[in-house]
Tab-separated table of C-alpha atoms in Angstrom:
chain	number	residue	atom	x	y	z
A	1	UNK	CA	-51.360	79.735	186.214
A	2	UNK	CA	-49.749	77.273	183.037
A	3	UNK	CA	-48.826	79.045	180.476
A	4	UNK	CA	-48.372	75.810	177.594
A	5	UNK	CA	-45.605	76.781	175.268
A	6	UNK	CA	-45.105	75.017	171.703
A	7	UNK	CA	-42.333	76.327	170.467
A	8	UNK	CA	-42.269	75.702	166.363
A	9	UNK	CA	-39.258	75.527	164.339
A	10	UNK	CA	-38.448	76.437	160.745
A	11	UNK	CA	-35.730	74.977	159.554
A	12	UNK	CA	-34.012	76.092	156.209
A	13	UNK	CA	-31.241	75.525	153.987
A	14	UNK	CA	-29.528	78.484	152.394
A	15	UNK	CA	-27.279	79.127	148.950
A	16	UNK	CA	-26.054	82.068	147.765
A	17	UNK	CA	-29.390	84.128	147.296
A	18	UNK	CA	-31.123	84.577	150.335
A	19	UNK	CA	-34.381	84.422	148.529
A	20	UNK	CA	-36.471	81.877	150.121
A	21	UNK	CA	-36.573	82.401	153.713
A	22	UNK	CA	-37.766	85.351	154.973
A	23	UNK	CA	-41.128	84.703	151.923
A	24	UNK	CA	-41.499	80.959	153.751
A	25	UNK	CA	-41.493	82.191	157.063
A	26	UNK	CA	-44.022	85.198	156.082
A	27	UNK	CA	-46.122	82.709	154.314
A	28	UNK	CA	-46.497	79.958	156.982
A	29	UNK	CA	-47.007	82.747	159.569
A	30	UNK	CA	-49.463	84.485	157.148
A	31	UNK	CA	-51.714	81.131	156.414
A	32	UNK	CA	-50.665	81.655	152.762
A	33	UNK	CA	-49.824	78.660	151.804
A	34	UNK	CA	-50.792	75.626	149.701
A	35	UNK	CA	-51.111	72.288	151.315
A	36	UNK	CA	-53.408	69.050	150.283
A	37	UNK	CA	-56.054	68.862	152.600
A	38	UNK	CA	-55.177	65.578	153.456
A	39	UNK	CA	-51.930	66.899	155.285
A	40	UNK	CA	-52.973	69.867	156.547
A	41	UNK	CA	-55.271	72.849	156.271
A	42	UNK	CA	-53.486	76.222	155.254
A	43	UNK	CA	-54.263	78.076	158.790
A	44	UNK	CA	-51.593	80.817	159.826
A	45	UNK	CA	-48.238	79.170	161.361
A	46	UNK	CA	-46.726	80.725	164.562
A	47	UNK	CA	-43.114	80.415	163.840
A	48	UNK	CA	-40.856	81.279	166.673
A	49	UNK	CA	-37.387	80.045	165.916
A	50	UNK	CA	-36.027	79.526	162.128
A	51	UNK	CA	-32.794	77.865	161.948
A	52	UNK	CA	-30.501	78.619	158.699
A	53	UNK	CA	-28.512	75.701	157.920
A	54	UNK	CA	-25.852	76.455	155.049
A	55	UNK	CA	-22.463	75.597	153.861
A	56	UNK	CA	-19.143	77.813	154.757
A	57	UNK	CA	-18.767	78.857	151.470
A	58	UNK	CA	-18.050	83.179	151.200
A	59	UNK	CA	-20.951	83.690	149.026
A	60	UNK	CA	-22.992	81.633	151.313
A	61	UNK	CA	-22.219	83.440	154.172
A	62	UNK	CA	-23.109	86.622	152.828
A	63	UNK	CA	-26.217	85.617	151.950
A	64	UNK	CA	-27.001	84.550	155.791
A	65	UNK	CA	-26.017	88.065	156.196
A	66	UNK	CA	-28.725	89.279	154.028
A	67	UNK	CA	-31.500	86.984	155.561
A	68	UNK	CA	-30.441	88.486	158.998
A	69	UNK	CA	-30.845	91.845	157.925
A	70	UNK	CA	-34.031	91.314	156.057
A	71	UNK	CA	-35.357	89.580	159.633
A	72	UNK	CA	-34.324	92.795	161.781
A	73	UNK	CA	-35.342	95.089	159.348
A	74	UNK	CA	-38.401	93.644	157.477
A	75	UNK	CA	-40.325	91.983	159.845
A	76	UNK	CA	-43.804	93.273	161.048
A	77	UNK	CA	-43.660	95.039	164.291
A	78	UNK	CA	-44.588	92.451	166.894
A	79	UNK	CA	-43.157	89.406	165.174
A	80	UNK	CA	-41.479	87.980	167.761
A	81	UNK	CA	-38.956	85.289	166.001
A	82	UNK	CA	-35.490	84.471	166.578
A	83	UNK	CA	-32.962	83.559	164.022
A	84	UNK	CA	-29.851	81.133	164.035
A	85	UNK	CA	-27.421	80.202	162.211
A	86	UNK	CA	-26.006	76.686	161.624
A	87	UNK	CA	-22.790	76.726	159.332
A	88	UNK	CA	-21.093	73.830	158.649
A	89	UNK	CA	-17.981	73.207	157.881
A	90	UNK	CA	-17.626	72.008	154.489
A	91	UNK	CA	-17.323	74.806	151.325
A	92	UNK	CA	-19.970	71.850	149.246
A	93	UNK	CA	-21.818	68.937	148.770
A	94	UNK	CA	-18.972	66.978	146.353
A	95	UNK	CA	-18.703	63.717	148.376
A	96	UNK	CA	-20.971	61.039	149.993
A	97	UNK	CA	-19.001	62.352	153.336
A	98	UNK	CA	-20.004	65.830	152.485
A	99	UNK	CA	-23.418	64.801	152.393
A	100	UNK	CA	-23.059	63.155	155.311
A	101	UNK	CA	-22.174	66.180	157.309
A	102	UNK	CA	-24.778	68.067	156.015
A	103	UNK	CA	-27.563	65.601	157.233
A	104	UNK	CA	-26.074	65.043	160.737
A	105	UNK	CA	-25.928	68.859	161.566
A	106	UNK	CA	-29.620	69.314	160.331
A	107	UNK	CA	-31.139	65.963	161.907
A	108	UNK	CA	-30.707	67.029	165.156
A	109	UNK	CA	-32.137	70.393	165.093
A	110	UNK	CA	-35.253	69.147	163.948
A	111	UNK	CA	-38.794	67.746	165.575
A	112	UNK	CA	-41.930	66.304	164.835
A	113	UNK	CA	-44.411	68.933	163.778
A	114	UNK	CA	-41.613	71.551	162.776
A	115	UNK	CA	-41.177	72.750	159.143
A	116	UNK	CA	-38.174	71.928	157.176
A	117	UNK	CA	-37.990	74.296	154.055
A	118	UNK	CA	-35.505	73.307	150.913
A	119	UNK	CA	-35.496	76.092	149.134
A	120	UNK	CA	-32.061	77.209	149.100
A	121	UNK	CA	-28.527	75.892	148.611
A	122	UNK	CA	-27.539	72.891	145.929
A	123	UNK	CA	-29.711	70.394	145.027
A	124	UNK	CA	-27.905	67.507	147.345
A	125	UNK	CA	-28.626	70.125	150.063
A	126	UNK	CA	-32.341	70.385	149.697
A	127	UNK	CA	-32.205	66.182	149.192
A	128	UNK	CA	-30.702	65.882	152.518
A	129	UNK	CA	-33.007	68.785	154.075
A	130	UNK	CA	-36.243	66.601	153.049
A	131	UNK	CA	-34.872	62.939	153.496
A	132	UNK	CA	-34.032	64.505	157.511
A	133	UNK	CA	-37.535	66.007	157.172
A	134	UNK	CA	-39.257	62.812	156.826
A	135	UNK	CA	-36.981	60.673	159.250
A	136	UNK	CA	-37.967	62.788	162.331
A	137	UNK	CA	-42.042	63.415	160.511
A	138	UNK	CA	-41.488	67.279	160.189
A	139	UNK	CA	-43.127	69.360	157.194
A	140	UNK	CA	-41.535	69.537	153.960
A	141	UNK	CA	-41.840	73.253	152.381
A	142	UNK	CA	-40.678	74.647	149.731
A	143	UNK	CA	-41.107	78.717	148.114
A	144	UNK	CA	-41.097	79.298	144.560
A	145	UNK	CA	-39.627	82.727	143.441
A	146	UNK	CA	-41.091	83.712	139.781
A	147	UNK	CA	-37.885	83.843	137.354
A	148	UNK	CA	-38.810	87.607	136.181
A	149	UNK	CA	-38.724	88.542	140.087
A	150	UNK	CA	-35.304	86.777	141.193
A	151	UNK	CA	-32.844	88.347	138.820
A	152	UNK	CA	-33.762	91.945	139.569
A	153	UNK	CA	-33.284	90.565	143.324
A	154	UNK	CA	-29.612	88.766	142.432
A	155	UNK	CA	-29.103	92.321	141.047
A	156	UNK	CA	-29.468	94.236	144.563
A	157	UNK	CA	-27.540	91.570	145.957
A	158	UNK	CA	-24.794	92.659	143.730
A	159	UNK	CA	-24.878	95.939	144.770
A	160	UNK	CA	-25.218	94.888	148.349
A	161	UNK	CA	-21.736	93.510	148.319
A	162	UNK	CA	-19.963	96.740	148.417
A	163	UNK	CA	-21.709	97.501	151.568
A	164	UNK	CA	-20.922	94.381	153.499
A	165	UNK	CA	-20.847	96.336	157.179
A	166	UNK	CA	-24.135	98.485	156.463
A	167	UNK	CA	-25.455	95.149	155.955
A	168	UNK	CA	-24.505	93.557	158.744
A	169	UNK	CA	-25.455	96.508	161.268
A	170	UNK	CA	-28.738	96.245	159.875
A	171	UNK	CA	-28.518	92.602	160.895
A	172	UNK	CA	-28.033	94.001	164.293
A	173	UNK	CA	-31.011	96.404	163.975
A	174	UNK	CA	-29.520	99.332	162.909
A	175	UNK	CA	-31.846	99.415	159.743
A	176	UNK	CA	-32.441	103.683	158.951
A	177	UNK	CA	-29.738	103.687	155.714
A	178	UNK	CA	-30.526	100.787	154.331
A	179	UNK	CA	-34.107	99.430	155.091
A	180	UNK	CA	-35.619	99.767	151.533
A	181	UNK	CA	-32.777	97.860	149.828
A	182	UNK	CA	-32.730	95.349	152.485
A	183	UNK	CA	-36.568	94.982	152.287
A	184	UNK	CA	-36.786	95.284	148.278
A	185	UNK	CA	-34.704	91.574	148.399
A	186	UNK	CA	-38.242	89.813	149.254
A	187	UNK	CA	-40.211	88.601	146.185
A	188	UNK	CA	-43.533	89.988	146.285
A	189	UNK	CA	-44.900	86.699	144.634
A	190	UNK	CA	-43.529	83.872	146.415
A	191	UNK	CA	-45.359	81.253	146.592
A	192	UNK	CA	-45.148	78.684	149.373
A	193	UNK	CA	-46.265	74.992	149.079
A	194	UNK	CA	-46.554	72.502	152.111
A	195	UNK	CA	-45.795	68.794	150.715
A	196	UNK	CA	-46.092	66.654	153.787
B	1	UNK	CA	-29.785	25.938	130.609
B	2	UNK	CA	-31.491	28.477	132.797
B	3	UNK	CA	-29.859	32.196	132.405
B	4	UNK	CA	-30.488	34.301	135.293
B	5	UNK	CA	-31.582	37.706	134.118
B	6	UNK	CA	-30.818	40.807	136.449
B	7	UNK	CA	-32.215	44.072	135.433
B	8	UNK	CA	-30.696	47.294	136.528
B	9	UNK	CA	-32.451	50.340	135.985
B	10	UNK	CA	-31.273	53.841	136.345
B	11	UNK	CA	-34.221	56.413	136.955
B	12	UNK	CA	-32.831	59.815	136.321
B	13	UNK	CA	-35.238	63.375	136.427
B	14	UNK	CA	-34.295	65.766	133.536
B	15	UNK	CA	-34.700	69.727	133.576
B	16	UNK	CA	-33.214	72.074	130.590
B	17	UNK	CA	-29.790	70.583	130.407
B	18	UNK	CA	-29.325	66.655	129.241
B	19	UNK	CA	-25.917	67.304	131.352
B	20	UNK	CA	-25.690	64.775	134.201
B	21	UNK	CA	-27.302	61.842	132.777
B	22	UNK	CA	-25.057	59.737	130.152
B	23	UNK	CA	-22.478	60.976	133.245
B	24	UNK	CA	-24.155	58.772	135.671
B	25	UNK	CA	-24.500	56.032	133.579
B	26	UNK	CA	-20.848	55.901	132.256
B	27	UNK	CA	-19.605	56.347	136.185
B	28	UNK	CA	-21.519	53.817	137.081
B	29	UNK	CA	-20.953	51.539	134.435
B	30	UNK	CA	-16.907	52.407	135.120
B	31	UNK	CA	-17.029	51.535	138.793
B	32	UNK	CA	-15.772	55.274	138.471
B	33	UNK	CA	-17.864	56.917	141.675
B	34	UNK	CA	-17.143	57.579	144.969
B	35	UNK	CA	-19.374	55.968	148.168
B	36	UNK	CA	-19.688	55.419	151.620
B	37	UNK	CA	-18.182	51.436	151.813
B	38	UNK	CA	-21.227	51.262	155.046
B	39	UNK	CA	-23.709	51.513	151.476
B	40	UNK	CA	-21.697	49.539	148.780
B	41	UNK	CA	-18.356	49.342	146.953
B	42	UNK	CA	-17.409	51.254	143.933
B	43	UNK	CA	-17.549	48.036	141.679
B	44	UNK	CA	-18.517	48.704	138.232
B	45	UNK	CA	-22.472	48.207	137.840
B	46	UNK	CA	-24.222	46.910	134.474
B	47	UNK	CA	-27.282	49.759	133.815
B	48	UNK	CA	-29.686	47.773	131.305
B	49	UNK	CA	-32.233	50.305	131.152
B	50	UNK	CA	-32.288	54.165	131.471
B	51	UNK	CA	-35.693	55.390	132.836
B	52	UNK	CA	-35.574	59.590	131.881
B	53	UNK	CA	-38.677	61.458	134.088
B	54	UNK	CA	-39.017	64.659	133.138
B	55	UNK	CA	-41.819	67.676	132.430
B	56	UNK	CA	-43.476	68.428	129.360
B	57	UNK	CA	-42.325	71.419	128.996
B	58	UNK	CA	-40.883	73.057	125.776
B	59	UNK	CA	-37.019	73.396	127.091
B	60	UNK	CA	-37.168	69.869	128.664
B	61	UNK	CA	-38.449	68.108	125.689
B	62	UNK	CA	-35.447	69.367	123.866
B	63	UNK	CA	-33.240	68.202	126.465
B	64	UNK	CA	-34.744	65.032	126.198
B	65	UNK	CA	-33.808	64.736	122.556
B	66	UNK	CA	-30.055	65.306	123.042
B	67	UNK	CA	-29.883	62.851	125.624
B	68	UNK	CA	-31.304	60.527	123.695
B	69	UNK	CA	-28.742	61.301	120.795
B	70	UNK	CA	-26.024	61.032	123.163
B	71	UNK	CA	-26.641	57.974	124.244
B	72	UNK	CA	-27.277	56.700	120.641
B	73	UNK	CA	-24.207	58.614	119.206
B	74	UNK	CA	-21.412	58.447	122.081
B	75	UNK	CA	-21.681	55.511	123.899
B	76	UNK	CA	-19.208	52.929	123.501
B	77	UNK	CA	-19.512	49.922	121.169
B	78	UNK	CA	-20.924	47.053	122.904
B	79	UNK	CA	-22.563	48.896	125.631
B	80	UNK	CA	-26.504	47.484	125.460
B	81	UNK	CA	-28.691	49.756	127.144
B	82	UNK	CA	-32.258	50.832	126.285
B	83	UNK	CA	-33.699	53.902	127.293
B	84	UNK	CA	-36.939	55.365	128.046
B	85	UNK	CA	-38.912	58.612	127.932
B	86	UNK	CA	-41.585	59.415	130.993
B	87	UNK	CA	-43.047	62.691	130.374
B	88	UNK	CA	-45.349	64.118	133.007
B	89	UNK	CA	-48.146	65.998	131.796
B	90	UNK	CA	-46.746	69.089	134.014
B	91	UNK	CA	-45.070	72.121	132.492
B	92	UNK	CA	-43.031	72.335	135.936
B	93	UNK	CA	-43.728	71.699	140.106
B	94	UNK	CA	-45.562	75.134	141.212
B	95	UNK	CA	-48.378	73.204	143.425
B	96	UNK	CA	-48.647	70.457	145.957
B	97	UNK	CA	-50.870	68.242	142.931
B	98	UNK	CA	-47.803	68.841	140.880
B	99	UNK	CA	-45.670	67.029	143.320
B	100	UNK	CA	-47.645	64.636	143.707
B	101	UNK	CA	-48.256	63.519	140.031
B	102	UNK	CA	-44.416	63.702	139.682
B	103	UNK	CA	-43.704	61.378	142.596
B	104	UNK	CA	-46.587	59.006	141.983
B	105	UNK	CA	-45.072	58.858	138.123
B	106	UNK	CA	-41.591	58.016	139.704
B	107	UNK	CA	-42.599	55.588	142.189
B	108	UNK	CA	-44.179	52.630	140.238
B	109	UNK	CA	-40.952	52.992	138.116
B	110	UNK	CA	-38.477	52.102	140.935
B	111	UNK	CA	-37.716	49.013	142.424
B	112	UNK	CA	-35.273	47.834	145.277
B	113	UNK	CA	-31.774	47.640	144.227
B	114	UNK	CA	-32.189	50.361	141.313
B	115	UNK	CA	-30.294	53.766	140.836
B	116	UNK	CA	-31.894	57.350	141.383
B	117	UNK	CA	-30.199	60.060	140.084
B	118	UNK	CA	-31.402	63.539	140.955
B	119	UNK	CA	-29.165	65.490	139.161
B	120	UNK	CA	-31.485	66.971	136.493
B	121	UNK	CA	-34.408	68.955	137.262
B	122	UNK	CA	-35.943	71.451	139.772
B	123	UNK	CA	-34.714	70.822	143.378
B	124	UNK	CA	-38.393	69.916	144.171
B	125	UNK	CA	-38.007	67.041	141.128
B	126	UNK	CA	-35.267	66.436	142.838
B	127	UNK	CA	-36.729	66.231	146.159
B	128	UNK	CA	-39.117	64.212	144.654
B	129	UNK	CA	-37.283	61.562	142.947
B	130	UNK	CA	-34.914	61.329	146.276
B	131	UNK	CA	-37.939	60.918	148.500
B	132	UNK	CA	-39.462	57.440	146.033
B	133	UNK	CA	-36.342	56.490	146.071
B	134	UNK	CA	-35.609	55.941	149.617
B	135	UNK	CA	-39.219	54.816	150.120
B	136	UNK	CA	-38.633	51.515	147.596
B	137	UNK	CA	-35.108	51.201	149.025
B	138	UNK	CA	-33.128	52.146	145.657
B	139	UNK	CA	-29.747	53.260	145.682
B	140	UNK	CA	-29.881	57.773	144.711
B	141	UNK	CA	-26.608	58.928	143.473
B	142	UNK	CA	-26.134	62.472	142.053
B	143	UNK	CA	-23.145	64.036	139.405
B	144	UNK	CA	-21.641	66.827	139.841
B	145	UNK	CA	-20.626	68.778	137.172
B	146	UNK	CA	-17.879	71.431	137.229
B	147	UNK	CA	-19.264	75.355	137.173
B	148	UNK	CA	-16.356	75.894	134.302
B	149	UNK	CA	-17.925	72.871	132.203
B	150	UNK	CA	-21.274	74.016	132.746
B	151	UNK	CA	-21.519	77.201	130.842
B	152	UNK	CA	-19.530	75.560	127.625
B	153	UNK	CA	-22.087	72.840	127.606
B	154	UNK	CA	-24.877	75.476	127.491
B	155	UNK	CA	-23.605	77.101	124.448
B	156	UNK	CA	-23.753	74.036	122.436
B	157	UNK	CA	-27.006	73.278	123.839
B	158	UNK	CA	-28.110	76.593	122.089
B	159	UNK	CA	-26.411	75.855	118.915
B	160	UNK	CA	-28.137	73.172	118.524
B	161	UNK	CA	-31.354	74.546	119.026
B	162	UNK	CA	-31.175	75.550	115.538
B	163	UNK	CA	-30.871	71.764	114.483
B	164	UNK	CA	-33.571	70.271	115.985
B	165	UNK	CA	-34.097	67.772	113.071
B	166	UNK	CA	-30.610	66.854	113.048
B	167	UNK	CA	-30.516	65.625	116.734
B	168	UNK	CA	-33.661	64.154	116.094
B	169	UNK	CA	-32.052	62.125	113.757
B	170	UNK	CA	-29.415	61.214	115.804
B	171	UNK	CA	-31.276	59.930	118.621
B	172	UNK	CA	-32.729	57.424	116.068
B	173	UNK	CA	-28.879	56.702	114.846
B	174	UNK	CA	-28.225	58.650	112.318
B	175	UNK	CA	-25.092	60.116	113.732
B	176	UNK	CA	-22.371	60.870	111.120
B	177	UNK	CA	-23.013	64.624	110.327
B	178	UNK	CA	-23.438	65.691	114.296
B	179	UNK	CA	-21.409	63.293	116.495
B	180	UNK	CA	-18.993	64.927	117.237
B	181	UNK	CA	-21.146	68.127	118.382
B	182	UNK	CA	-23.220	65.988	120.133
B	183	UNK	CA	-20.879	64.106	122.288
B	184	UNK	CA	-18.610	67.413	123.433
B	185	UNK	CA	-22.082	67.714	125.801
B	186	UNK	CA	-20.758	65.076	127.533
B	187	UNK	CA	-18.654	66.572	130.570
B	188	UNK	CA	-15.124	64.902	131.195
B	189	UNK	CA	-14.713	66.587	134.961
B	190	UNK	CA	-17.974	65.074	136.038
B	191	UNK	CA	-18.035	62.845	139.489
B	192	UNK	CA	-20.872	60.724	140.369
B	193	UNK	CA	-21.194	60.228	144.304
B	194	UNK	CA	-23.799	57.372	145.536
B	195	UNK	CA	-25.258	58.815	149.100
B	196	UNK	CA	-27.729	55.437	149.540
């Protein structure tokens, strides 16, 4: 027996909100999407390994605390999706070198065929995210977050940052005290669109 | 007598805040930005023409305005440089048509050798305008502007939302009463990198 295993990759920048990832990957997996129909057709997306590329920066790396936690705690039951994280060592993008960085450590983690999704981070981030994107002829994705919905979510994340180790047990599964806040930090109308 | 005339265009994308662009140009203009010596060297560059792409929404229209009076009120004495308004009939990028139409507005605008700046704007703009870019082989450069700069800019912006005929006069010229307003939008701290 041959079992044929295509493994697909997500691939996402992060900032300081986590929004962005966890709605993408839900999306894509979900078929809710919109793509032009000469790229694509908007049929459900088994995702199987998202990769979180993001900056150094403190408030960056509590936000790839957050996305952990909302993946171990707010995930359907039979997802079966891993999650890494790719920091790199710069606190910015505030020099051609720093941009540099940025596109070398995401280049190489991504394929043909996998999705590449800009969302988060600085603008030169999501720049570098897409030009990569196209180089290797991955998907470009991005998730918009309505206005109204994102600063009632930057307020949890507030309160979230007295609680820095509840979060990241629940990153580690242990979800019971703090599920509903965790899970209350995805936008209920994100909407994902596929551009290549 | 034959006079060889060169043409250098800056194509910048514009969101709510005019902040970014008269920055780019002046940096540029100065030989005052930092790149890669592989790309170029930080020589000063003669910008003939400013090419601003931007939605038509209400915000951005107004942003448009003070840009316009900056560069007619604060730039220095000598400096010849025209510059151009390309609204996109789109109120912002929520869809992959929307994308499109702002790309395919970009793209006949760009030649080889220009500048893209992708400061202004919604990262997907930004994406956007990055993505044409590389695809005509033009130079994209970005400016950053300091957080601390940032929100003093923005209060001036909204003082001047009261004097919309005023800065409409002033992008026409008519600078004496509102100069000096209009030029402290200008940030000092700003640094322009050039990543292509």
């Amino acid at each position: 027996m041959f079992f044929y295993l295509f493994m697909t990759k997500l691939v996402c920048t992060l900032g300081t909100s986590p929004g962005g990832i966890f709605e993408t990957y839900k999306n894509l997996r979900g078929g809710n999407y919109e793509v032009d129909k000469t790229i694509a057709n908007a049929t459900p997306i088994e995702i199987n390994e998202v990769y979180v590329i993001r900056t150094s920066d403190k408030a960056v790396e509590f936000a790839w605390k957050l996305v952990k936690a909302i993946f171990a705690c707010c995930r359907e039951k039979g997802d079966e999706v891993t999650i890494a994280d790719i920091p790199i060592p710069i606190q910015d993008i505030t020099s051609p070198n720093d941009f540099k960085k940025f596109k070398n450590a995401i280049l190489p983690k991504i394929s043909v065929g996998d999705y590449v999704d800009f969302t988060g981070g600085r603008k030169a981030m999501s720049v570098a995210a897409a030009l990569s994107a196209r180089e290797v002829g991955a998907h470009v994705v991005t998730t918009i977050i309505p206005q109204g919905e994102y600063s009632g979510i930057s307020k949890i994340i507030e309160e979230l940052k007295g609680k820095e180790d509840l979060v990241e047990r629940a990153g580690n599964g242990d979800c019971e005290s703090i599920r509903d806040t965790i899970c209350k930090l995805i936008s209920n109308e994100a909407k994902t669109i596929m551009l290549y």
